[in-house]
Amino acid sequence: MADSSDADAAPPDVLRVRDLPPGAADALLASHGLQLHFVDDATPIPGSFWGEPEAGVIAHNVYVRGDTPVHSMLHEACHLIVLPVERRAQVHTDATDSVIEEDATCCLQIILADDLPGVGRHRLMGDMDAWGYTYRLGSTRAWFEQDADDARAFLKERGLPHR
């Protein structure tokens, strides 16, 4: 029997960038003016706010490894997408300066998950919960379905997907 502390230390079972079909993430990010960069396994990820294996951002670039969670790649990419293009150039590691931008980022990452084969919003929301995202309604899905109207309005005002 495994020690419970070993089980607690194991990373959650979430989709990783290596699980995506080749080119799918590149194409999605490119459609929003972003460049996806892959770094070698066990190499530090440039611009990672939380540290490995979390994705990193610098200007219009998103950095990932094979073990980067898909939700992290989408989250960091969406931080850049919700910003006006002229602000992207100033981003290095920390892209948010407001609560509404953070909320819009979370909402958009869920929406864009539908554009990645084998992911979809329901799987992504489950991965977000497993990773430790927290919302006052208790789950990512409850927040997205019942409490994200302000985030959707923010996205709509900027001409971004908000469905």
PDB file of N, CA, C and O in Angstrom, residues 45-111:
ATOM      1  N   ILE A  45      10.662  26.567 -17.944  1.00  0.00           N
ATOM      2  CA  ILE A  45       9.743  27.172 -18.909  1.00  0.00           C
ATOM      3  C   ILE A  45       9.839  28.690 -18.777  1.00  0.00           C
ATOM      4  O   ILE A  45       9.508  29.244 -17.730  1.00  0.00           O
ATOM      5  N   PRO A  46      10.277  29.374 -19.842  1.00  0.00           N
ATOM      6  CA  PRO A  46      10.367  30.833 -19.785  1.00  0.00           C
ATOM      7  C   PRO A  46       9.006  31.464 -19.487  1.00  0.00           C
ATOM      8  O   PRO A  46       7.977  31.012 -19.997  1.00  0.00           O
ATOM      9  N   GLY A  47       8.996  32.485 -18.658  1.00  0.00           N
ATOM     10  CA  GLY A  47       7.781  33.231 -18.387  1.00  0.00           C
ATOM     11  C   GLY A  47       6.734  32.510 -17.573  1.00  0.00           C
ATOM     12  O   GLY A  47       5.588  32.945 -17.521  1.00  0.00           O
ATOM     13  N   SER A  48       7.090  31.420 -16.889  1.00  0.00           N
ATOM     14  CA  SER A  48       6.124  30.673 -16.091  1.00  0.00           C
ATOM     15  C   SER A  48       5.945  31.337 -14.729  1.00  0.00           C
ATOM     16  O   SER A  48       6.887  31.430 -13.943  1.00  0.00           O
ATOM     17  N   PHE A  49       4.743  31.808 -14.454  1.00  0.00           N
ATOM     18  CA  PHE A  49       4.438  32.482 -13.192  1.00  0.00           C
ATOM     19  C   PHE A  49       4.501  31.505 -12.018  1.00  0.00           C
ATOM     20  O   PHE A  49       5.028  31.828 -10.961  1.00  0.00           O
ATOM     21  N   TRP A  50       3.953  30.309 -12.199  1.00  0.00           N
ATOM     22  CA  TRP A  50       3.864  29.332 -11.119  1.00  0.00           C
ATOM     23  C   TRP A  50       5.014  28.337 -11.110  1.00  0.00           C
ATOM     24  O   TRP A  50       5.124  27.547 -10.187  1.00  0.00           O
ATOM     25  N   GLY A  51       5.843  28.348 -12.153  1.00  0.00           N
ATOM     26  CA  GLY A  51       6.924  27.373 -12.241  1.00  0.00           C
ATOM     27  C   GLY A  51       6.473  26.125 -12.971  1.00  0.00           C
ATOM     28  O   GLY A  51       5.294  25.936 -13.266  1.00  0.00           O
ATOM     29  N   GLU A  52       7.419  25.276 -13.272  1.00  0.00           N
ATOM     30  CA  GLU A  52       7.136  24.078 -14.044  1.00  0.00           C
ATOM     31  C   GLU A  52       6.162  23.153 -13.313  1.00  0.00           C
ATOM     32  O   GLU A  52       6.222  23.075 -12.094  1.00  0.00           O
ATOM     33  N   PRO A  53       5.290  22.527 -14.060  1.00  0.00           N
ATOM     34  CA  PRO A  53       5.177  22.458 -15.512  1.00  0.00           C
ATOM     35  C   PRO A  53       4.225  23.487 -16.114  1.00  0.00           C
ATOM     36  O   PRO A  53       3.784  23.354 -17.254  1.00  0.00           O
ATOM     37  N   GLU A  54       3.876  24.528 -15.348  1.00  0.00           N
ATOM     38  CA  GLU A  54       2.921  25.528 -15.823  1.00  0.00           C
ATOM     39  C   GLU A  54       3.470  26.306 -17.017  1.00  0.00           C
ATOM     40  O   GLU A  54       4.669  26.604 -17.089  1.00  0.00           O
ATOM     41  N   ALA A  55       2.581  26.669 -17.946  1.00  0.00           N
ATOM     42  CA  ALA A  55       2.945  27.426 -19.138  1.00  0.00           C
ATOM     43  C   ALA A  55       3.478  28.805 -18.764  1.00  0.00           C
ATOM     44  O   ALA A  55       3.222  29.314 -17.669  1.00  0.00           O
ATOM     45  N   GLY A  56       4.220  29.384 -19.691  1.00  0.00           N
ATOM     46  CA  GLY A  56       4.765  30.721 -19.503  1.00  0.00           C
ATOM     47  C   GLY A  56       4.366  31.640 -20.647  1.00  0.00           C
ATOM     48  O   GLY A  56       4.041  31.185 -21.739  1.00  0.00           O
ATOM     49  N   VAL A  57       4.404  32.955 -20.374  1.00  0.00           N
ATOM     50  CA  VAL A  57       4.083  33.952 -21.394  1.00  0.00           C
ATOM     51  C   VAL A  57       5.109  35.071 -21.397  1.00  0.00           C
ATOM     52  O   VAL A  57       5.544  35.534 -20.345  1.00  0.00           O
ATOM     53  N   ILE A  58       5.491  35.448 -22.594  1.00  0.00           N
ATOM     54  CA  ILE A  58       6.340  36.614 -22.815  1.00  0.00           C
ATOM     55  C   ILE A  58       5.874  37.232 -24.124  1.00  0.00           C
ATOM     56  O   ILE A  58       5.960  36.598 -25.185  1.00  0.00           O
ATOM     57  N   ALA A  59       5.350  38.454 -24.043  1.00  0.00           N
ATOM     58  CA  ALA A  59       4.814  39.170 -25.205  1.00  0.00           C
ATOM     59  C   ALA A  59       3.751  38.307 -25.891  1.00  0.00           C
ATOM     60  O   ALA A  59       2.790  37.919 -25.240  1.00  0.00           O
ATOM     61  N   HIS A  60       3.899  37.995 -27.162  1.00  0.00           N
ATOM     62  CA  HIS A  60       2.897  37.190 -27.878  1.00  0.00           C
ATOM     63  C   HIS A  60       3.280  35.709 -27.933  1.00  0.00           C
ATOM     64  O   HIS A  60       2.746  34.948 -28.736  1.00  0.00           O
ATOM     65  N   ASN A  61       4.171  35.302 -27.038  1.00  0.00           N
ATOM     66  CA  ASN A  61       4.693  33.932 -27.011  1.00  0.00           C
ATOM     67  C   ASN A  61       4.181  33.157 -25.799  1.00  0.00           C
ATOM     68  O   ASN A  61       4.175  33.677 -24.686  1.00  0.00           O
ATOM     69  N   VAL A  62       3.790  31.908 -26.047  1.00  0.00           N
ATOM     70  CA  VAL A  62       3.366  31.000 -24.985  1.00  0.00           C
ATOM     71  C   VAL A  62       4.344  29.832 -24.995  1.00  0.00           C
ATOM     72  O   VAL A  62       4.598  29.241 -26.043  1.00  0.00           O
ATOM     73  N   TYR A  63       4.897  29.521 -23.823  1.00  0.00           N
ATOM     74  CA  TYR A  63       5.913  28.472 -23.690  1.00  0.00           C
ATOM     75  C   TYR A  63       5.350  27.295 -22.910  1.00  0.00           C
ATOM     76  O   TYR A  63       4.721  27.483 -21.857  1.00  0.00           O
ATOM     77  N   VAL A  64       5.603  26.090 -23.425  1.00  0.00           N
ATOM     78  CA  VAL A  64       5.113  24.870 -22.787  1.00  0.00           C
ATOM     79  C   VAL A  64       6.141  23.755 -22.936  1.00  0.00           C
ATOM     80  O   VAL A  64       7.046  23.840 -23.764  1.00  0.00           O
ATOM     81  N   ARG A  65       5.950  22.722 -22.129  1.00  0.00           N
ATOM     82  CA  ARG A  65       6.651  21.446 -22.295  1.00  0.00           C
ATOM     83  C   ARG A  65       5.587  20.388 -22.541  1.00  0.00           C
ATOM     84  O   ARG A  65       4.388  20.653 -22.411  1.00  0.00           O
ATOM     85  N   GLY A  66       6.027  19.186 -22.841  1.00  0.00           N
ATOM     86  CA  GLY A  66       5.084  18.087 -23.039  1.00  0.00           C
ATOM     87  C   GLY A  66       4.240  17.816 -21.818  1.00  0.00           C
ATOM     88  O   GLY A  66       3.076  17.418 -21.926  1.00  0.00           O
ATOM     89  N   ASP A  67       4.800  18.043 -20.613  1.00  0.00           N
ATOM     90  CA  ASP A  67       4.058  17.772 -19.378  1.00  0.00           C
ATOM     91  C   ASP A  67       3.236  18.960 -18.886  1.00  0.00           C
ATOM     92  O   ASP A  67       2.600  18.882 -17.841  1.00  0.00           O
ATOM     93  N   THR A  68       3.216  20.044 -19.645  1.00  0.00           N
ATOM     94  CA  THR A  68       2.395  21.200 -19.270  1.00  0.00           C
ATOM     95  C   THR A  68       0.920  20.822 -19.407  1.00  0.00           C
ATOM     96  O   THR A  68       0.505  20.301 -20.444  1.00  0.00           O
ATOM     97  N   PRO A  69       0.113  21.080 -18.382  1.00  0.00           N
ATOM     98  CA  PRO A  69      -1.321  20.806 -18.504  1.00  0.00           C
ATOM     99  C   PRO A  69      -1.954  21.660 -19.609  1.00  0.00           C
ATOM    100  O   PRO A  69      -1.604  22.838 -19.776  1.00  0.00           O
ATOM    101  N   VAL A  70      -2.871  21.068 -20.346  1.00  0.00           N
ATOM    102  CA  VAL A  70      -3.572  21.804 -21.399  1.00  0.00           C
ATOM    103  C   VAL A  70      -4.275  23.015 -20.805  1.00  0.00           C
ATOM    104  O   VAL A  70      -4.263  24.102 -21.390  1.00  0.00           O
ATOM    105  N   HIS A  71      -4.874  22.873 -19.627  1.00  0.00           N
ATOM    106  CA  HIS A  71      -5.572  24.011 -19.017  1.00  0.00           C
ATOM    107  C   HIS A  71      -4.610  25.154 -18.750  1.00  0.00           C
ATOM    108  O   HIS A  71      -4.977  26.325 -18.887  1.00  0.00           O
ATOM    109  N   SER A  72      -3.370  24.866 -18.396  1.00  0.00           N
ATOM    110  CA  SER A  72      -2.386  25.906 -18.134  1.00  0.00           C
ATOM    111  C   SER A  72      -1.992  26.613 -19.428  1.00  0.00           C
ATOM    112  O   SER A  72      -1.897  27.844 -19.472  1.00  0.00           O
ATOM    113  N   MET A  73      -1.760  25.840 -20.488  1.00  0.00           N
ATOM    114  CA  MET A  73      -1.434  26.444 -21.782  1.00  0.00           C
ATOM    115  C   MET A  73      -2.562  27.379 -22.224  1.00  0.00           C
ATOM    116  O   MET A  73      -2.319  28.515 -22.617  1.00  0.00           O
ATOM    117  N   LEU A  74      -3.809  26.895 -22.134  1.00  0.00           N
ATOM    118  CA  LEU A  74      -4.943  27.723 -22.533  1.00  0.00           C
ATOM    119  C   LEU A  74      -5.084  28.952 -21.639  1.00  0.00           C
ATOM    120  O   LEU A  74      -5.346  30.053 -22.116  1.00  0.00           O
ATOM    121  N   HIS A  75      -4.898  28.769 -20.345  1.00  0.00           N
ATOM    122  CA  HIS A  75      -5.042  29.884 -19.418  1.00  0.00           C
ATOM    123  C   HIS A  75      -4.044  30.996 -19.735  1.00  0.00           C
ATOM    124  O   HIS A  75      -4.421  32.161 -19.860  1.00  0.00           O
ATOM    125  N   GLU A  76      -2.789  30.628 -19.879  1.00  0.00           N
ATOM    126  CA  GLU A  76      -1.776  31.651 -20.158  1.00  0.00           C
ATOM    127  C   GLU A  76      -1.984  32.283 -21.528  1.00  0.00           C
ATOM    128  O   GLU A  76      -1.839  33.503 -21.687  1.00  0.00           O
ATOM    129  N   ALA A  77      -2.366  31.483 -22.523  1.00  0.00           N
ATOM    130  CA  ALA A  77      -2.661  32.044 -23.844  1.00  0.00           C
ATOM    131  C   ALA A  77      -3.826  33.024 -23.754  1.00  0.00           C
ATOM    132  O   ALA A  77      -3.788  34.112 -24.346  1.00  0.00           O
ATOM    133  N   CYS A  78      -4.853  32.657 -23.003  1.00  0.00           N
ATOM    134  CA  CYS A  78      -6.024  33.524 -22.890  1.00  0.00           C
ATOM    135  C   CYS A  78      -5.713  34.816 -22.151  1.00  0.00           C
ATOM    136  O   CYS A  78      -6.332  35.851 -22.432  1.00  0.00           O
ATOM    137  N   HIS A  79      -4.762  34.791 -21.230  1.00  0.00           N
ATOM    138  CA  HIS A  79      -4.319  36.048 -20.620  1.00  0.00           C
ATOM    139  C   HIS A  79      -3.883  37.017 -21.707  1.00  0.00           C
ATOM    140  O   HIS A  79      -4.193  38.204 -21.664  1.00  0.00           O
ATOM    141  N   LEU A  80      -3.146  36.528 -22.688  1.00  0.00           N
ATOM    142  CA  LEU A  80      -2.682  37.387 -23.772  1.00  0.00           C
ATOM    143  C   LEU A  80      -3.818  37.767 -24.712  1.00  0.00           C
ATOM    144  O   LEU A  80      -3.899  38.907 -25.173  1.00  0.00           O
ATOM    145  N   ILE A  81      -4.706  36.824 -24.997  1.00  0.00           N
ATOM    146  CA  ILE A  81      -5.805  37.077 -25.933  1.00  0.00           C
ATOM    147  C   ILE A  81      -6.734  38.164 -25.423  1.00  0.00           C
ATOM    148  O   ILE A  81      -7.224  38.987 -26.208  1.00  0.00           O
ATOM    149  N   VAL A  82      -7.006  38.199 -24.119  1.00  0.00           N
ATOM    150  CA  VAL A  82      -7.944  39.203 -23.596  1.00  0.00           C
ATOM    151  C   VAL A  82      -7.329  40.605 -23.554  1.00  0.00           C
ATOM    152  O   VAL A  82      -8.055  41.589 -23.435  1.00  0.00           O
ATOM    153  N   LEU A  83      -6.014  40.692 -23.672  1.00  0.00           N
ATOM    154  CA  LEU A  83      -5.355  41.996 -23.662  1.00  0.00           C
ATOM    155  C   LEU A  83      -5.425  42.656 -25.032  1.00  0.00           C
ATOM    156  O   LEU A  83      -5.367  41.971 -26.055  1.00  0.00           O
ATOM    157  N   PRO A  84      -5.479  43.987 -25.077  1.00  0.00           N
ATOM    158  CA  PRO A  84      -5.300  44.664 -26.359  1.00  0.00           C
ATOM    159  C   PRO A  84      -3.921  44.290 -26.916  1.00  0.00           C
ATOM    160  O   PRO A  84      -2.957  44.128 -26.157  1.00  0.00           O
ATOM    161  N   VAL A  85      -3.829  44.124 -28.226  1.00  0.00           N
ATOM    162  CA  VAL A  85      -2.593  43.677 -28.863  1.00  0.00           C
ATOM    163  C   VAL A  85      -1.398  44.530 -28.439  1.00  0.00           C
ATOM    164  O   VAL A  85      -0.317  44.004 -28.179  1.00  0.00           O
ATOM    165  N   GLU A  86      -1.591  45.822 -28.310  1.00  0.00           N
ATOM    166  CA  GLU A  86      -0.472  46.702 -27.943  1.00  0.00           C
ATOM    167  C   GLU A  86       0.041  46.440 -26.518  1.00  0.00           C
ATOM    168  O   GLU A  86       1.190  46.734 -26.211  1.00  0.00           O
ATOM    169  N   ARG A  87      -0.778  45.862 -25.657  1.00  0.00           N
ATOM    170  CA  ARG A  87      -0.323  45.546 -24.288  1.00  0.00           C
ATOM    171  C   ARG A  87       0.443  44.240 -24.208  1.00  0.00           C
ATOM    172  O   ARG A  87       1.201  44.019 -23.260  1.00  0.00           O
ATOM    173  N   ARG A  88       0.246  43.361 -25.186  1.00  0.00           N
ATOM    174  CA  ARG A  88       0.918  42.062 -25.155  1.00  0.00           C
ATOM    175  C   ARG A  88       2.436  42.210 -25.110  1.00  0.00           C
ATOM    176  O   ARG A  88       3.116  41.438 -24.435  1.00  0.00           O
ATOM    177  N   ALA A  89       2.957  43.158 -25.838  1.00  0.00           N
ATOM    178  CA  ALA A  89       4.415  43.341 -25.914  1.00  0.00           C
ATOM    179  C   ALA A  89       5.031  43.626 -24.546  1.00  0.00           C
ATOM    180  O   ALA A  89       6.213  43.375 -24.333  1.00  0.00           O
ATOM    181  N   GLN A  90       4.237  44.116 -23.621  1.00  0.00           N
ATOM    182  CA  GLN A  90       4.731  44.463 -22.281  1.00  0.00           C
ATOM    183  C   GLN A  90       4.681  43.286 -21.308  1.00  0.00           C
ATOM    184  O   GLN A  90       5.201  43.378 -20.197  1.00  0.00           O
ATOM    185  N   VAL A  91       4.065  42.189 -21.711  1.00  0.00           N
ATOM    186  CA  VAL A  91       3.854  41.067 -20.796  1.00  0.00           C
ATOM    187  C   VAL A  91       5.113  40.216 -20.672  1.00  0.00           C
ATOM    188  O   VAL A  91       5.731  39.838 -21.662  1.00  0.00           O
ATOM    189  N   HIS A  92       5.447  39.941 -19.427  1.00  0.00           N
ATOM    190  CA  HIS A  92       6.506  38.971 -19.130  1.00  0.00           C
ATOM    191  C   HIS A  92       6.131  38.286 -17.825  1.00  0.00           C
ATOM    192  O   HIS A  92       6.180  38.895 -16.756  1.00  0.00           O
ATOM    193  N   THR A  93       5.669  37.063 -17.909  1.00  0.00           N
ATOM    194  CA  THR A  93       5.347  36.199 -16.775  1.00  0.00           C
ATOM    195  C   THR A  93       3.991  36.498 -16.144  1.00  0.00           C
ATOM    196  O   THR A  93       3.202  35.592 -15.962  1.00  0.00           O
ATOM    197  N   ASP A  94       3.697  37.725 -15.802  1.00  0.00           N
ATOM    198  CA  ASP A  94       2.447  38.073 -15.117  1.00  0.00           C
ATOM    199  C   ASP A  94       1.623  38.965 -16.040  1.00  0.00           C
ATOM    200  O   ASP A  94       1.987  40.112 -16.283  1.00  0.00           O
ATOM    201  N   ALA A  95       0.503  38.446 -16.529  1.00  0.00           N
ATOM    202  CA  ALA A  95      -0.255  39.165 -17.544  1.00  0.00           C
ATOM    203  C   ALA A  95      -1.493  39.885 -17.026  1.00  0.00           C
ATOM    204  O   ALA A  95      -2.112  40.626 -17.761  1.00  0.00           O
ATOM    205  N   THR A  96      -1.873  39.679 -15.792  1.00  0.00           N
ATOM    206  CA  THR A  96      -3.134  40.222 -15.301  1.00  0.00           C
ATOM    207  C   THR A  96      -2.938  41.395 -14.366  1.00  0.00           C
ATOM    208  O   THR A  96      -2.095  41.354 -13.492  1.00  0.00           O
ATOM    209  N   ASP A  97      -3.760  42.416 -14.579  1.00  0.00           N
ATOM    210  CA  ASP A  97      -3.751  43.512 -13.619  1.00  0.00           C
ATOM    211  C   ASP A  97      -5.154  43.846 -13.120  1.00  0.00           C
ATOM    212  O   ASP A  97      -5.373  44.876 -12.520  1.00  0.00           O
ATOM    213  N   SER A  98      -6.117  42.929 -13.370  1.00  0.00           N
ATOM    214  CA  SER A  98      -7.462  43.174 -12.860  1.00  0.00           C
ATOM    215  C   SER A  98      -8.218  41.861 -12.674  1.00  0.00           C
ATOM    216  O   SER A  98      -7.911  40.853 -13.321  1.00  0.00           O
ATOM    217  N   VAL A  99      -9.204  41.904 -11.810  1.00  0.00           N
ATOM    218  CA  VAL A  99     -10.030  40.733 -11.540  1.00  0.00           C
ATOM    219  C   VAL A  99     -10.835  40.362 -12.785  1.00  0.00           C
ATOM    220  O   VAL A  99     -10.938  39.182 -13.129  1.00  0.00           O
ATOM    221  N   ILE A 100     -11.373  41.351 -13.487  1.00  0.00           N
ATOM    222  CA  ILE A 100     -12.187  41.039 -14.658  1.00  0.00           C
ATOM    223  C   ILE A 100     -11.347  40.402 -15.757  1.00  0.00           C
ATOM    224  O   ILE A 100     -11.823  39.504 -16.463  1.00  0.00           O
ATOM    225  N   GLU A 101     -10.095  40.805 -15.914  1.00  0.00           N
ATOM    226  CA  GLU A 101      -9.234  40.140 -16.902  1.00  0.00           C
ATOM    227  C   GLU A 101      -8.982  38.691 -16.507  1.00  0.00           C
ATOM    228  O   GLU A 101      -8.955  37.807 -17.361  1.00  0.00           O
ATOM    229  N   GLU A 102      -8.799  38.441 -15.228  1.00  0.00           N
ATOM    230  CA  GLU A 102      -8.602  37.057 -14.757  1.00  0.00           C
ATOM    231  C   GLU A 102      -9.864  36.228 -15.011  1.00  0.00           C
ATOM    232  O   GLU A 102      -9.795  35.101 -15.491  1.00  0.00           O
ATOM    233  N   ASP A 103     -11.024  36.791 -14.695  1.00  0.00           N
ATOM    234  CA  ASP A 103     -12.279  36.077 -14.925  1.00  0.00           C
ATOM    235  C   ASP A 103     -12.499  35.816 -16.411  1.00  0.00           C
ATOM    236  O   ASP A 103     -12.899  34.712 -16.808  1.00  0.00           O
ATOM    237  N   ALA A 104     -12.240  36.820 -17.240  1.00  0.00           N
ATOM    238  CA  ALA A 104     -12.397  36.653 -18.688  1.00  0.00           C
ATOM    239  C   ALA A 104     -11.434  35.602 -19.211  1.00  0.00           C
ATOM    240  O   ALA A 104     -11.788  34.812 -20.099  1.00  0.00           O
ATOM    241  N   THR A 105     -10.228  35.569 -18.662  1.00  0.00           N
ATOM    242  CA  THR A 105      -9.241  34.561 -19.050  1.00  0.00           C
ATOM    243  C   THR A 105      -9.760  33.160 -18.740  1.00  0.00           C
ATOM    244  O   THR A 105      -9.700  32.261 -19.584  1.00  0.00           O
ATOM    245  N   CYS A 106     -10.282  32.960 -17.541  1.00  0.00           N
ATOM    246  CA  CYS A 106     -10.818  31.648 -17.156  1.00  0.00           C
ATOM    247  C   CYS A 106     -11.996  31.255 -18.045  1.00  0.00           C
ATOM    248  O   CYS A 106     -12.094  30.098 -18.479  1.00  0.00           O
ATOM    249  N   CYS A 107     -12.861  32.189 -18.331  1.00  0.00           N
ATOM    250  CA  CYS A 107     -14.021  31.915 -19.178  1.00  0.00           C
ATOM    251  C   CYS A 107     -13.574  31.548 -20.592  1.00  0.00           C
ATOM    252  O   CYS A 107     -14.035  30.553 -21.163  1.00  0.00           O
ATOM    253  N   LEU A 108     -12.657  32.326 -21.148  1.00  0.00           N
ATOM    254  CA  LEU A 108     -12.205  32.082 -22.513  1.00  0.00           C
ATOM    255  C   LEU A 108     -11.454  30.759 -22.641  1.00  0.00           C
ATOM    256  O   LEU A 108     -11.605  30.058 -23.639  1.00  0.00           O
ATOM    257  N   GLN A 109     -10.679  30.385 -21.631  1.00  0.00           N
ATOM    258  CA  GLN A 109      -9.963  29.119 -21.738  1.00  0.00           C
ATOM    259  C   GLN A 109     -10.941  27.954 -21.824  1.00  0.00           C
ATOM    260  O   GLN A 109     -10.700  26.983 -22.542  1.00  0.00           O
ATOM    261  N   ILE A 110     -12.050  28.048 -21.124  1.00  0.00           N
ATOM    262  CA  ILE A 110     -13.081  27.011 -21.177  1.00  0.00           C
ATOM    263  C   ILE A 110     -13.723  26.983 -22.563  1.00  0.00           C
ATOM    264  O   ILE A 110     -13.907  25.915 -23.158  1.00  0.00           O
ATOM    265  N   ILE A 111     -14.029  28.147 -23.092  1.00  0.00           N
ATOM    266  CA  ILE A 111     -14.645  28.240 -24.417  1.00  0.00           C
ATOM    267  C   ILE A 111     -13.715  27.692 -25.494  1.00  0.00           C
ATOM    268  O   ILE A 111     -14.121  26.913 -26.358  1.00  0.00           O
TER     269      ILE A 111
END
